């Protein structure tokens, strides 16, 4: 018999787990974390839905059930750290699920300490990324805690889970019959399994809950994302509230649908569909502002660091000192990242249509083809002559003529 803190979403799998752990004779504390998963669709009803999750855990026999509102922390410390790195795994996925796991791991450890538990448990399976991310986070913070993954110990098929639930009085919501596996928070929603397992199948419309079909999108709309030392705001709204509003607005225009043949940490490929309206708009705006404000060398080098940052997050290495060093690196650019980015939202695209910043490096007098051109055209000739020196030396060194 142990005291266990279980990461509890209220869904079928974690409800079955909760019951199983209790039947094993353990004392189970259910920990539910609010990451704004339902804010995009339930709005103000989201809180009531989460209170119902807590009540459900207690009704199933949990010795305690805690509900932690981590929305602001998730956005400020995790999502915006990723934004500063323009973080996109395999060039497209904003890492919504991946970013939430180290936060959940930290809260599992904190809750275990508060309740004097020696074991933490989660509902991840043995072939996903999330088991890796949660357990690496827990081990880095408190290696004395035992991590249990009951669905890895004995995998549970959906029909088995439903049968177990019926037998033990675990309520089955209508969504339990849905063939998809879904994870969501303010930074995005992920959908896998069911018909998506065949990569030749186009995602059916019913996988999407946050985005309208781009084909049926409303007339174009313009927004301005303002950055103040790297911090974004839209219409003076900031933080989690701004991200929730942007999910609704950009989602209405069908923005942020992603369909990725993805390389998982555990070595296999999987097909995952995402909808990340706010993250797509914000990363697009942030990159555009960087292009105006940072030097060419900074942009070239930062692109390499950004790619590495995204891979670390994906691989569950949030606690790696390299991640912290890369955050310090990104913080060095932030003071200059002040300015406005105007975007046009239409039919699935967020197109940047305007840029301005007090720190911009663009000089119209240098770029212009008009009358007031200040660029020294003659200097270009000397520049080319010197750049050509090594090329000319190479050509001269070849016995056979270099092909044209
Ligand atoms: N493949 C994504 C990741 O590893 C999402 C994982 C959770 N997705 C899900 N549909 N349950 O970050």
mmCIF file of C-alpha atoms and ligand atoms in Angstrom:
data_model
loop_
_atom_site.group_PDB
_atom_site.id
_atom_site.type_symbol
_atom_site.label_atom_id
_atom_site.label_comp_id
_atom_site.label_asym_id
_atom_site.label_seq_id
_atom_site.Cartn_x
_atom_site.Cartn_y
_atom_site.Cartn_z
ATOM 1 C CA UNK A 1 0.000 0.000 0.000
ATOM 2 C CA UNK A 2 1.390 3.381 -1.028
ATOM 3 C CA UNK A 3 0.266 6.944 -1.118
ATOM 4 C CA UNK A 4 0.213 7.904 -4.801
ATOM 5 C CA UNK A 5 -0.323 11.213 -6.591
ATOM 6 C CA UNK A 6 -2.004 10.535 -9.940
ATOM 7 C CA UNK A 7 -2.021 13.078 -12.779
ATOM 8 C CA UNK A 8 -5.759 13.009 -13.410
ATOM 9 C CA UNK A 9 -7.510 14.488 -16.444
ATOM 10 C CA UNK A 10 -10.953 13.072 -15.705
ATOM 11 C CA UNK A 11 -11.006 11.128 -18.982
ATOM 12 C CA UNK A 12 -11.732 7.425 -19.296
ATOM 13 C CA UNK A 13 -8.125 6.210 -19.054
ATOM 14 C CA UNK A 14 -7.105 8.115 -15.948
ATOM 15 C CA UNK A 15 -10.468 7.358 -14.281
ATOM 16 C CA UNK A 16 -9.911 3.638 -14.848
ATOM 17 C CA UNK A 17 -6.366 4.029 -13.510
ATOM 18 C CA UNK A 18 -7.577 5.834 -10.437
ATOM 19 C CA UNK A 19 -9.981 2.974 -9.694
ATOM 20 C CA UNK A 20 -7.341 0.308 -10.372
ATOM 21 C CA UNK A 21 -4.798 1.940 -8.070
ATOM 22 C CA UNK A 22 -7.427 2.163 -5.323
ATOM 23 C CA UNK A 23 -8.383 -1.507 -5.830
ATOM 24 C CA UNK A 24 -4.695 -2.393 -5.420
ATOM 25 C CA UNK A 25 -5.062 -0.963 -1.913
ATOM 26 C CA UNK A 26 -3.331 2.374 -2.452
ATOM 27 C CA UNK A 27 -4.328 5.759 -1.181
ATOM 28 C CA UNK A 28 -4.628 7.975 -4.249
ATOM 29 C CA UNK A 29 -4.524 11.770 -4.476
ATOM 30 C CA UNK A 30 -5.878 12.940 -7.851
ATOM 31 C CA UNK A 31 -4.088 15.994 -9.252
ATOM 32 C CA UNK A 32 -5.795 17.901 -12.063
ATOM 33 C CA UNK A 33 -3.998 20.767 -13.758
ATOM 34 C CA UNK A 34 -5.876 23.513 -15.571
ATOM 35 C CA UNK A 35 -3.860 24.485 -18.650
ATOM 36 C CA UNK A 36 -6.770 26.184 -20.368
ATOM 37 C CA UNK A 37 -7.672 23.068 -22.324
ATOM 38 C CA UNK A 38 -11.347 23.908 -22.443
ATOM 39 C CA UNK A 39 -11.112 27.728 -22.416
ATOM 40 C CA UNK A 40 -11.164 27.803 -26.205
ATOM 41 C CA UNK A 41 -14.556 26.132 -26.430
ATOM 42 C CA UNK A 42 -16.175 26.274 -22.996
ATOM 43 C CA UNK A 43 -15.150 29.876 -22.173
ATOM 44 C CA UNK A 44 -16.433 30.747 -18.704
ATOM 45 C CA UNK A 45 -17.897 27.250 -18.306
ATOM 46 C CA UNK A 46 -14.400 25.773 -18.207
ATOM 47 C CA UNK A 47 -13.995 26.230 -14.468
ATOM 48 C CA UNK A 48 -17.221 24.358 -13.700
ATOM 49 C CA UNK A 49 -16.104 21.511 -15.971
ATOM 50 C CA UNK A 50 -12.842 21.212 -14.009
ATOM 51 C CA UNK A 51 -14.652 21.297 -10.656
ATOM 52 C CA UNK A 52 -16.690 18.367 -11.987
ATOM 53 C CA UNK A 53 -13.432 16.479 -12.704
ATOM 54 C CA UNK A 54 -12.358 16.991 -9.091
ATOM 55 C CA UNK A 55 -15.746 15.816 -7.823
ATOM 56 C CA UNK A 56 -15.535 12.762 -10.081
ATOM 57 C CA UNK A 57 -12.169 11.770 -8.579
ATOM 58 C CA UNK A 58 -13.578 11.994 -5.064
ATOM 59 C CA UNK A 59 -16.658 10.022 -6.079
ATOM 60 C CA UNK A 60 -14.407 7.277 -7.466
ATOM 61 C CA UNK A 61 -12.685 6.990 -4.104
ATOM 62 C CA UNK A 62 -9.663 9.289 -4.283
ATOM 63 C CA UNK A 63 -8.528 10.209 -0.775
ATOM 64 C CA UNK A 64 -8.044 13.781 -1.968
ATOM 65 C CA UNK A 65 -8.384 15.687 -5.219
ATOM 66 C CA UNK A 66 -6.542 18.891 -6.037
ATOM 67 C CA UNK A 67 -7.187 21.261 -8.917
ATOM 68 C CA UNK A 68 -4.298 23.530 -9.843
ATOM 69 C CA UNK A 69 -4.800 26.549 -12.084
ATOM 70 C CA UNK A 70 -1.486 26.728 -13.961
ATOM 71 C CA UNK A 71 -2.682 28.712 -16.992
ATOM 72 C CA UNK A 72 -0.667 31.899 -16.435
ATOM 73 C CA UNK A 73 2.460 29.989 -15.453
ATOM 74 C CA UNK A 74 2.163 27.731 -18.463
ATOM 75 C CA UNK A 75 1.959 30.685 -20.825
ATOM 76 C CA UNK A 76 4.552 32.909 -19.119
ATOM 77 C CA UNK A 77 7.240 30.326 -18.316
ATOM 78 C CA UNK A 78 6.746 27.623 -20.941
ATOM 79 C CA UNK A 79 4.813 28.830 -24.005
ATOM 80 C CA UNK A 80 6.482 32.260 -24.151
ATOM 81 C CA UNK A 81 9.931 30.720 -23.606
ATOM 82 C CA UNK A 82 9.147 28.637 -26.692
ATOM 83 C CA UNK A 83 7.893 31.721 -28.521
ATOM 84 C CA UNK A 84 11.217 33.495 -27.924
ATOM 85 C CA UNK A 85 12.813 30.483 -29.637
ATOM 86 C CA UNK A 86 10.182 30.409 -32.448
ATOM 87 C CA UNK A 87 9.985 26.777 -31.362
ATOM 88 C CA UNK A 88 8.547 24.450 -34.020
ATOM 89 C CA UNK A 89 9.439 20.746 -33.923
ATOM 90 C CA UNK A 90 10.203 19.409 -37.395
ATOM 91 C CA UNK A 91 9.495 22.926 -38.669
ATOM 92 C CA UNK A 92 5.757 22.858 -37.972
ATOM 93 C CA UNK A 93 4.614 21.681 -34.516
ATOM 94 C CA UNK A 94 4.560 24.402 -31.804
ATOM 95 C CA UNK A 95 5.144 21.778 -29.067
ATOM 96 C CA UNK A 96 1.884 22.398 -27.225
ATOM 97 C CA UNK A 97 1.697 19.001 -25.495
ATOM 98 C CA UNK A 98 5.464 18.789 -25.014
ATOM 99 C CA UNK A 99 5.635 22.135 -23.190
ATOM 100 C CA UNK A 100 2.993 21.141 -20.664
ATOM 101 C CA UNK A 101 4.740 17.986 -19.427
ATOM 102 C CA UNK A 102 7.632 19.476 -17.454
ATOM 103 C CA UNK A 103 5.137 21.764 -15.718
ATOM 104 C CA UNK A 104 2.918 18.780 -14.846
ATOM 105 C CA UNK A 105 6.013 16.863 -13.657
ATOM 106 C CA UNK A 106 6.973 19.733 -11.344
ATOM 107 C CA UNK A 107 3.438 19.877 -9.935
ATOM 108 C CA UNK A 108 3.390 16.100 -9.381
ATOM 109 C CA UNK A 109 6.580 16.414 -7.321
ATOM 110 C CA UNK A 110 5.260 19.399 -5.370
ATOM 111 C CA UNK A 111 1.927 17.669 -4.653
ATOM 112 C CA UNK A 112 3.705 14.438 -3.640
ATOM 113 C CA UNK A 113 5.773 16.433 -1.126
ATOM 114 C CA UNK A 114 2.679 18.207 0.226
ATOM 115 C CA UNK A 115 0.797 14.941 0.736
ATOM 116 C CA UNK A 116 3.766 12.857 1.849
ATOM 117 C CA UNK A 117 3.404 10.524 -1.164
ATOM 118 C CA UNK A 118 6.288 8.322 -2.293
ATOM 119 C CA UNK A 119 4.864 7.438 -5.711
ATOM 120 C CA UNK A 120 3.607 9.509 -8.643
ATOM 121 C CA UNK A 121 1.571 8.006 -11.493
ATOM 122 C CA UNK A 122 0.367 9.075 -14.913
ATOM 123 C CA UNK A 123 -1.789 7.649 -17.699
ATOM 124 C CA UNK A 124 0.763 7.704 -20.536
ATOM 125 C CA UNK A 125 1.347 4.587 -22.587
ATOM 126 C CA UNK A 126 4.673 2.886 -23.261
ATOM 127 C CA UNK A 127 5.140 4.178 -26.785
ATOM 128 C CA UNK A 128 4.443 7.862 -26.448
ATOM 129 C CA UNK A 129 6.613 10.879 -25.776
ATOM 130 C CA UNK A 130 4.757 12.042 -22.709
ATOM 131 C CA UNK A 131 5.898 9.228 -20.392
ATOM 132 C CA UNK A 132 9.484 10.278 -21.192
ATOM 133 C CA UNK A 133 8.844 13.961 -20.583
ATOM 134 C CA UNK A 134 6.952 13.482 -17.299
ATOM 135 C CA UNK A 135 9.340 10.922 -15.838
ATOM 136 C CA UNK A 136 12.506 12.782 -16.841
ATOM 137 C CA UNK A 137 11.028 15.858 -15.165
ATOM 138 C CA UNK A 138 10.178 13.955 -11.974
ATOM 139 C CA UNK A 139 13.573 12.228 -11.816
ATOM 140 C CA UNK A 140 15.441 15.470 -12.323
ATOM 141 C CA UNK A 141 13.537 17.121 -9.488
ATOM 142 C CA UNK A 142 13.292 14.253 -6.976
ATOM 143 C CA UNK A 143 14.930 10.940 -7.905
ATOM 144 C CA UNK A 144 13.624 9.350 -4.685
ATOM 145 C CA UNK A 145 10.050 9.369 -6.019
ATOM 146 C CA UNK A 146 8.851 6.205 -7.745
ATOM 147 C CA UNK A 147 7.134 6.817 -11.112
ATOM 148 C CA UNK A 148 4.350 4.465 -12.072
ATOM 149 C CA UNK A 149 2.833 4.210 -15.514
ATOM 150 C CA UNK A 150 0.094 1.559 -15.119
ATOM 151 C CA UNK A 151 -0.828 1.714 -18.812
ATOM 152 C CA UNK A 152 2.760 0.800 -19.632
ATOM 153 C CA UNK A 153 2.811 -1.978 -17.025
ATOM 154 C CA UNK A 154 -0.312 -3.507 -18.603
ATOM 155 C CA UNK A 155 -1.661 -1.804 -21.733
ATOM 156 C CA UNK A 156 -5.420 -1.357 -21.779
ATOM 157 C CA UNK A 157 -7.429 -1.403 -25.003
ATOM 158 C CA UNK A 158 -10.354 0.974 -25.343
ATOM 159 C CA UNK A 159 -12.968 -1.848 -25.188
ATOM 160 C CA UNK A 160 -11.231 -3.250 -22.068
ATOM 161 C CA UNK A 161 -11.228 0.185 -20.466
ATOM 162 C CA UNK A 162 -14.933 0.588 -21.202
ATOM 163 C CA UNK A 163 -15.710 -2.886 -19.850
ATOM 164 C CA UNK A 164 -13.710 -2.194 -16.670
ATOM 165 C CA UNK A 165 -15.466 1.151 -16.266
ATOM 166 C CA UNK A 166 -18.925 -0.459 -16.606
ATOM 167 C CA UNK A 167 -18.029 -3.121 -14.055
ATOM 168 C CA UNK A 168 -16.665 -0.689 -11.464
ATOM 169 C CA UNK A 169 -19.107 2.190 -11.807
ATOM 170 C CA UNK A 170 -16.716 4.570 -13.538
ATOM 171 C CA UNK A 171 -18.869 7.039 -15.497
ATOM 172 C CA UNK A 172 -18.279 6.889 -19.259
ATOM 173 C CA UNK A 173 -18.769 10.196 -21.053
ATOM 174 C CA UNK A 174 -20.055 10.227 -24.631
ATOM 175 C CA UNK A 175 -16.599 11.335 -25.853
ATOM 176 C CA UNK A 176 -15.073 8.067 -24.554
ATOM 177 C CA UNK A 177 -16.467 6.297 -27.597
ATOM 178 C CA UNK A 178 -14.628 8.714 -29.931
ATOM 179 C CA UNK A 179 -11.816 6.956 -31.735
ATOM 180 C CA UNK A 180 -9.261 9.752 -31.277
ATOM 181 C CA UNK A 181 -6.678 10.377 -28.590
ATOM 182 C CA UNK A 182 -6.746 14.072 -27.756
ATOM 183 C CA UNK A 183 -4.564 16.363 -25.680
ATOM 184 C CA UNK A 184 -5.126 20.090 -25.378
ATOM 185 C CA UNK A 185 -3.975 23.226 -23.602
ATOM 186 C CA UNK A 186 -3.820 26.938 -24.440
ATOM 187 C CA UNK A 187 -0.888 26.445 -26.835
ATOM 188 C CA UNK A 188 -2.706 23.878 -28.968
ATOM 189 C CA UNK A 189 -4.733 20.740 -29.415
ATOM 190 C CA UNK A 190 -3.339 17.381 -30.647
ATOM 191 C CA UNK A 191 -5.353 14.593 -32.217
ATOM 192 C CA UNK A 192 -4.128 11.119 -33.096
ATOM 193 C CA UNK A 193 -5.334 7.536 -33.693
ATOM 194 C CA UNK A 194 -8.491 6.284 -35.404
ATOM 195 C CA UNK A 195 -8.598 6.897 -39.163
ATOM 196 C CA UNK A 196 -5.537 9.171 -38.853
ATOM 197 C CA UNK A 197 -3.361 6.074 -38.403
ATOM 198 C CA UNK A 198 -3.383 5.605 -42.176
ATOM 199 C CA UNK A 199 -1.360 8.566 -43.457
ATOM 200 C CA UNK A 200 -3.123 8.392 -46.823
ATOM 201 C CA UNK A 201 -6.427 9.346 -45.123
ATOM 202 C CA UNK A 202 -7.061 13.070 -45.135
ATOM 203 C CA UNK A 203 -8.069 14.259 -41.637
ATOM 204 C CA UNK A 204 -11.870 14.249 -41.467
ATOM 205 C CA UNK A 205 -13.497 17.518 -40.349
ATOM 206 C CA UNK A 206 -14.622 15.907 -37.067
ATOM 207 C CA UNK A 207 -11.046 15.847 -35.709
ATOM 208 C CA UNK A 208 -11.102 19.639 -35.433
ATOM 209 C CA UNK A 209 -12.729 21.445 -32.525
ATOM 210 C CA UNK A 210 -10.965 24.821 -32.438
ATOM 211 C CA UNK A 211 -10.656 25.731 -36.104
ATOM 212 C CA UNK A 212 -13.222 26.344 -38.823
ATOM 213 C CA UNK A 213 -12.535 24.826 -42.206
ATOM 214 C CA UNK A 214 -10.347 27.345 -44.068
ATOM 215 C CA UNK A 215 -12.653 26.860 -47.069
ATOM 216 C CA UNK A 216 -15.602 28.168 -45.065
ATOM 217 C CA UNK A 217 -13.743 30.975 -43.323
ATOM 218 C CA UNK A 218 -15.242 34.469 -42.873
ATOM 219 C CA UNK A 219 -13.993 37.623 -44.690
ATOM 220 C CA UNK A 220 -10.423 38.734 -43.883
ATOM 221 C CA UNK A 221 -9.687 40.461 -40.604
ATOM 222 C CA UNK A 222 -6.622 42.432 -39.518
ATOM 223 C CA UNK A 223 -4.982 42.273 -36.123
ATOM 224 C CA UNK A 224 -1.904 43.888 -34.627
ATOM 225 C CA UNK A 225 0.356 41.888 -32.319
ATOM 226 C CA UNK A 226 2.428 44.323 -30.241
ATOM 227 C CA UNK A 227 5.658 43.230 -28.608
ATOM 228 C CA UNK A 228 7.215 44.985 -25.632
ATOM 229 C CA UNK A 229 10.691 43.611 -24.913
ATOM 230 C CA UNK A 230 9.597 40.300 -26.451
ATOM 231 C CA UNK A 231 6.235 40.102 -24.577
ATOM 232 C CA UNK A 232 3.255 39.927 -26.935
ATOM 233 C CA UNK A 233 -0.108 41.635 -26.504
ATOM 234 C CA UNK A 234 -3.194 41.973 -28.682
ATOM 235 C CA UNK A 235 -5.618 44.854 -28.067
ATOM 236 C CA UNK A 236 -3.936 45.448 -24.678
ATOM 237 C CA UNK A 237 -4.716 41.891 -23.605
ATOM 238 C CA UNK A 238 -1.744 39.790 -22.401
ATOM 239 C CA UNK A 239 -0.856 36.364 -21.044
ATOM 240 C CA UNK A 240 -3.274 33.445 -20.901
ATOM 241 C CA UNK A 241 -6.351 35.588 -21.646
ATOM 242 C CA UNK A 242 -4.752 36.943 -24.830
ATOM 243 C CA UNK A 243 -3.782 33.451 -25.985
ATOM 244 C CA UNK A 244 -7.337 32.171 -25.352
ATOM 245 C CA UNK A 245 -8.839 35.106 -27.328
ATOM 246 C CA UNK A 246 -6.391 34.594 -30.160
ATOM 247 C CA UNK A 247 -7.240 30.882 -30.329
ATOM 248 C CA UNK A 248 -10.888 31.803 -30.825
ATOM 249 C CA UNK A 249 -10.192 34.574 -33.370
ATOM 250 C CA UNK A 250 -7.592 32.800 -35.495
ATOM 251 C CA UNK A 251 -9.478 29.506 -35.137
ATOM 252 C CA UNK A 252 -12.520 31.155 -36.727
ATOM 253 C CA UNK A 253 -10.301 31.853 -39.765
ATOM 254 C CA UNK A 254 -9.116 28.243 -39.948
ATOM 255 C CA UNK A 255 -5.545 29.133 -38.922
ATOM 256 C CA UNK A 256 -3.137 26.692 -37.284
ATOM 257 C CA UNK A 257 -4.127 23.303 -38.700
ATOM 258 C CA UNK A 258 -1.071 21.060 -38.896
ATOM 259 C CA UNK A 259 -0.756 17.487 -40.169
ATOM 260 C CA UNK A 260 2.629 15.994 -39.311
ATOM 261 C CA UNK A 261 4.395 12.700 -39.996
ATOM 262 C CA UNK A 262 6.343 12.983 -36.796
ATOM 263 C CA UNK A 263 9.443 11.335 -35.336
ATOM 264 C CA UNK A 264 8.778 10.326 -31.741
ATOM 265 C CA UNK A 265 11.382 10.192 -28.983
ATOM 266 C CA UNK A 266 11.024 6.412 -28.726
ATOM 267 C CA UNK A 267 12.114 5.990 -32.343
ATOM 268 C CA UNK A 268 8.922 5.403 -34.261
ATOM 269 C CA UNK A 269 7.084 7.602 -36.713
ATOM 270 C CA UNK A 270 3.518 8.601 -35.971
ATOM 271 C CA UNK A 271 0.949 10.771 -37.661
ATOM 272 C CA UNK A 272 -0.420 13.574 -35.522
ATOM 273 C CA UNK A 273 -2.831 16.363 -36.375
ATOM 274 C CA UNK A 274 -2.750 19.637 -34.464
ATOM 275 C CA UNK A 275 -4.696 22.824 -34.279
ATOM 276 C CA UNK A 276 -2.677 25.658 -32.796
ATOM 277 C CA UNK A 277 -4.275 28.929 -33.909
ATOM 278 C CA UNK A 278 -2.762 31.324 -31.335
ATOM 279 C CA UNK A 279 0.698 29.740 -31.360
ATOM 280 C CA UNK A 280 0.808 29.898 -35.169
ATOM 281 C CA UNK A 281 -0.093 33.602 -35.228
ATOM 282 C CA UNK A 282 2.264 34.539 -32.392
ATOM 283 C CA UNK A 283 5.269 32.623 -33.734
ATOM 284 C CA UNK A 284 4.696 34.110 -37.209
ATOM 285 C CA UNK A 285 4.536 37.614 -35.737
ATOM 286 C CA UNK A 286 7.574 37.093 -33.509
ATOM 287 C CA UNK A 287 9.704 35.827 -36.399
ATOM 288 C CA UNK A 288 8.682 38.781 -38.545
ATOM 289 C CA UNK A 289 9.687 41.248 -35.828
ATOM 290 C CA UNK A 290 13.006 39.463 -35.353
ATOM 291 C CA UNK A 291 13.714 39.829 -39.080
ATOM 292 C CA UNK A 292 13.307 43.593 -38.756
ATOM 293 C CA UNK A 293 15.239 44.065 -35.537
ATOM 294 C CA UNK A 294 18.047 41.489 -35.429
ATOM 295 C CA UNK A 295 21.180 41.539 -37.575
ATOM 296 C CA UNK A 296 21.757 39.022 -40.339
ATOM 297 C CA UNK A 297 24.337 37.180 -38.247
ATOM 298 C CA UNK A 298 22.048 37.044 -35.243
ATOM 299 C CA UNK A 299 19.229 35.630 -37.367
ATOM 300 C CA UNK A 300 21.423 32.986 -38.968
ATOM 301 C CA UNK A 301 22.894 31.810 -35.695
ATOM 302 C CA UNK A 302 19.645 32.023 -33.747
ATOM 303 C CA UNK A 303 17.909 29.759 -36.295
ATOM 304 C CA UNK A 304 20.355 26.980 -35.330
ATOM 305 C CA UNK A 305 19.827 27.539 -31.614
ATOM 306 C CA UNK A 306 16.036 27.695 -32.093
ATOM 307 C CA UNK A 307 15.999 24.334 -33.830
ATOM 308 C CA UNK A 308 17.977 22.780 -30.974
ATOM 309 C CA UNK A 309 15.660 24.381 -28.408
ATOM 310 C CA UNK A 310 12.610 22.794 -30.091
ATOM 311 C CA UNK A 311 14.299 19.382 -30.140
ATOM 312 C CA UNK A 312 15.173 19.574 -26.447
ATOM 313 C CA UNK A 313 11.570 20.389 -25.555
ATOM 314 C CA UNK A 314 10.238 17.625 -27.765
ATOM 315 C CA UNK A 315 12.669 15.099 -26.301
ATOM 316 C CA UNK A 316 11.598 15.871 -22.733
ATOM 317 C CA UNK A 317 14.867 17.544 -21.771
ATOM 318 C CA UNK A 318 13.377 20.668 -20.234
ATOM 319 C CA UNK A 319 15.575 20.129 -17.156
ATOM 320 C CA UNK A 320 18.771 20.057 -19.229
ATOM 321 C CA UNK A 321 21.116 22.924 -18.439
ATOM 322 C CA UNK A 322 21.389 23.536 -22.200
ATOM 323 C CA UNK A 323 17.709 24.543 -22.265
ATOM 324 C CA UNK A 324 18.369 27.071 -19.523
ATOM 325 C CA UNK A 325 21.446 28.389 -21.342
ATOM 326 C CA UNK A 326 19.438 28.773 -24.559
ATOM 327 C CA UNK A 327 16.786 30.701 -22.650
ATOM 328 C CA UNK A 328 19.485 33.056 -21.386
ATOM 329 C CA UNK A 329 20.686 33.396 -24.996
ATOM 330 C CA UNK A 330 17.162 34.278 -26.157
ATOM 331 C CA UNK A 331 16.754 36.739 -23.301
ATOM 332 C CA UNK A 332 19.711 38.681 -24.700
ATOM 333 C CA UNK A 333 17.650 39.635 -27.787
ATOM 334 C CA UNK A 334 14.419 40.408 -25.954
ATOM 335 C CA UNK A 335 15.146 44.042 -24.971
ATOM 336 C CA UNK A 336 15.227 45.019 -28.676
ATOM 337 C CA UNK A 337 12.089 43.063 -29.599
ATOM 338 C CA UNK A 338 9.660 45.936 -29.245
ATOM 339 C CA UNK A 339 7.338 46.814 -32.089
ATOM 340 C CA UNK A 340 4.105 46.039 -33.915
ATOM 341 C CA UNK A 341 3.262 43.344 -36.405
ATOM 342 C CA UNK A 342 0.073 43.607 -38.446
ATOM 343 C CA UNK A 343 -1.403 40.364 -39.759
ATOM 344 C CA UNK A 344 -4.246 39.573 -42.097
ATOM 345 C CA UNK A 345 -6.234 36.511 -41.019
ATOM 346 C CA UNK A 346 -7.940 34.781 -43.897
ATOM 347 C CA UNK A 347 -8.732 31.264 -45.134
ATOM 348 C CA UNK A 348 -6.221 29.451 -42.928
ATOM 349 C CA UNK A 349 -3.392 31.974 -43.313
ATOM 350 C CA UNK A 350 -2.009 34.607 -40.988
ATOM 351 C CA UNK A 351 -0.062 36.824 -43.380
ATOM 352 C CA UNK A 352 2.193 39.570 -42.082
ATOM 353 C CA UNK A 353 1.230 42.805 -43.854
ATOM 354 C CA UNK A 354 3.000 45.433 -41.762
ATOM 355 C CA UNK A 355 5.993 45.873 -39.467
ATOM 356 C CA UNK A 356 7.313 48.718 -37.356
ATOM 357 C CA UNK A 357 9.760 49.045 -34.486
ATOM 358 C CA UNK A 358 11.837 51.788 -32.866
ATOM 359 C CA UNK A 359 14.718 49.283 -33.063
ATOM 360 C CA UNK A 360 14.255 48.306 -36.704
ATOM 361 C CA UNK A 361 17.414 47.951 -38.798
ATOM 362 C CA UNK A 362 15.669 48.566 -42.112
ATOM 363 C CA UNK A 363 16.770 51.862 -43.773
ATOM 364 C CA UNK A 364 14.508 53.014 -46.539
ATOM 365 C CA UNK A 365 17.181 55.406 -47.953
ATOM 366 C CA UNK A 366 19.452 52.398 -48.458
ATOM 367 C CA UNK A 367 16.824 50.023 -49.844
ATOM 368 C CA UNK A 368 14.968 52.455 -52.115
ATOM 369 C CA UNK A 369 14.968 52.360 -55.903
ATOM 370 C CA UNK A 370 13.613 55.918 -55.849
ATOM 371 C CA UNK A 371 15.254 59.366 -55.940
ATOM 372 C CA UNK A 372 16.762 59.603 -52.448
ATOM 373 C CA UNK A 373 18.973 56.573 -52.732
ATOM 374 C CA UNK A 374 21.857 56.782 -50.226
ATOM 375 C CA UNK A 375 23.424 53.417 -51.049
ATOM 376 C CA UNK A 376 27.015 53.557 -52.374
ATOM 377 C CA UNK A 377 26.686 51.622 -55.642
ATOM 378 C CA UNK A 378 30.388 51.940 -56.443
ATOM 379 C CA UNK A 379 31.367 50.202 -53.174
ATOM 380 C CA UNK A 380 29.622 47.047 -54.426
ATOM 381 C CA UNK A 381 32.201 46.610 -57.203
ATOM 382 C CA UNK A 382 35.110 46.451 -54.733
ATOM 383 C CA UNK A 383 33.110 44.134 -52.469
ATOM 384 C CA UNK A 384 32.562 41.686 -55.336
ATOM 385 C CA UNK A 385 36.241 41.851 -56.400
ATOM 386 C CA UNK A 386 37.398 40.794 -52.919
ATOM 387 C CA UNK A 387 34.711 38.115 -52.487
ATOM 388 C CA UNK A 388 35.790 36.680 -55.852
ATOM 389 C CA UNK A 389 39.460 36.247 -54.851
ATOM 390 C CA UNK A 390 39.137 32.721 -53.372
ATOM 391 C CA UNK A 391 36.857 31.622 -56.250
ATOM 392 C CA UNK A 392 39.352 32.851 -58.831
ATOM 393 C CA UNK A 393 42.232 31.137 -57.030
ATOM 394 C CA UNK A 394 40.302 27.861 -57.053
ATOM 395 C CA UNK A 395 39.447 28.104 -60.748
ATOM 396 C CA UNK A 396 43.098 28.864 -61.588
ATOM 397 C CA UNK A 397 44.268 25.838 -59.581
ATOM 398 C CA UNK A 398 42.219 23.370 -61.652
ATOM 399 C CA UNK A 399 44.042 21.749 -64.577
ATOM 400 C CA UNK A 400 40.831 21.019 -66.454
ATOM 401 C CA UNK A 401 38.602 24.029 -67.054
ATOM 402 C CA UNK A 402 35.820 24.362 -64.472
ATOM 403 C CA UNK A 403 32.555 23.451 -66.191
ATOM 404 C CA UNK A 404 30.002 26.062 -66.950
HETATM 405 N N1 LIG B 1 2.744 13.992 -30.520
HETATM 406 C C1 LIG B 1 2.591 15.129 -29.657
HETATM 407 C C2 LIG B 1 3.794 15.273 -28.774
HETATM 408 O O1 LIG B 1 4.463 14.318 -28.563
HETATM 409 C C3 LIG B 1 1.305 15.111 -28.875
HETATM 410 C C4 LIG B 1 1.186 14.026 -27.821
HETATM 411 C C5 LIG B 1 -0.176 13.903 -27.182
HETATM 412 N N2 LIG B 1 -1.180 13.753 -28.186
HETATM 413 C C6 LIG B 1 -2.333 13.096 -28.097
HETATM 414 N N3 LIG B 1 -3.107 13.143 -29.137
HETATM 415 N N4 LIG B 1 -2.685 12.441 -27.044
HETATM 416 O O2 LIG B 1 4.085 16.334 -28.309
#
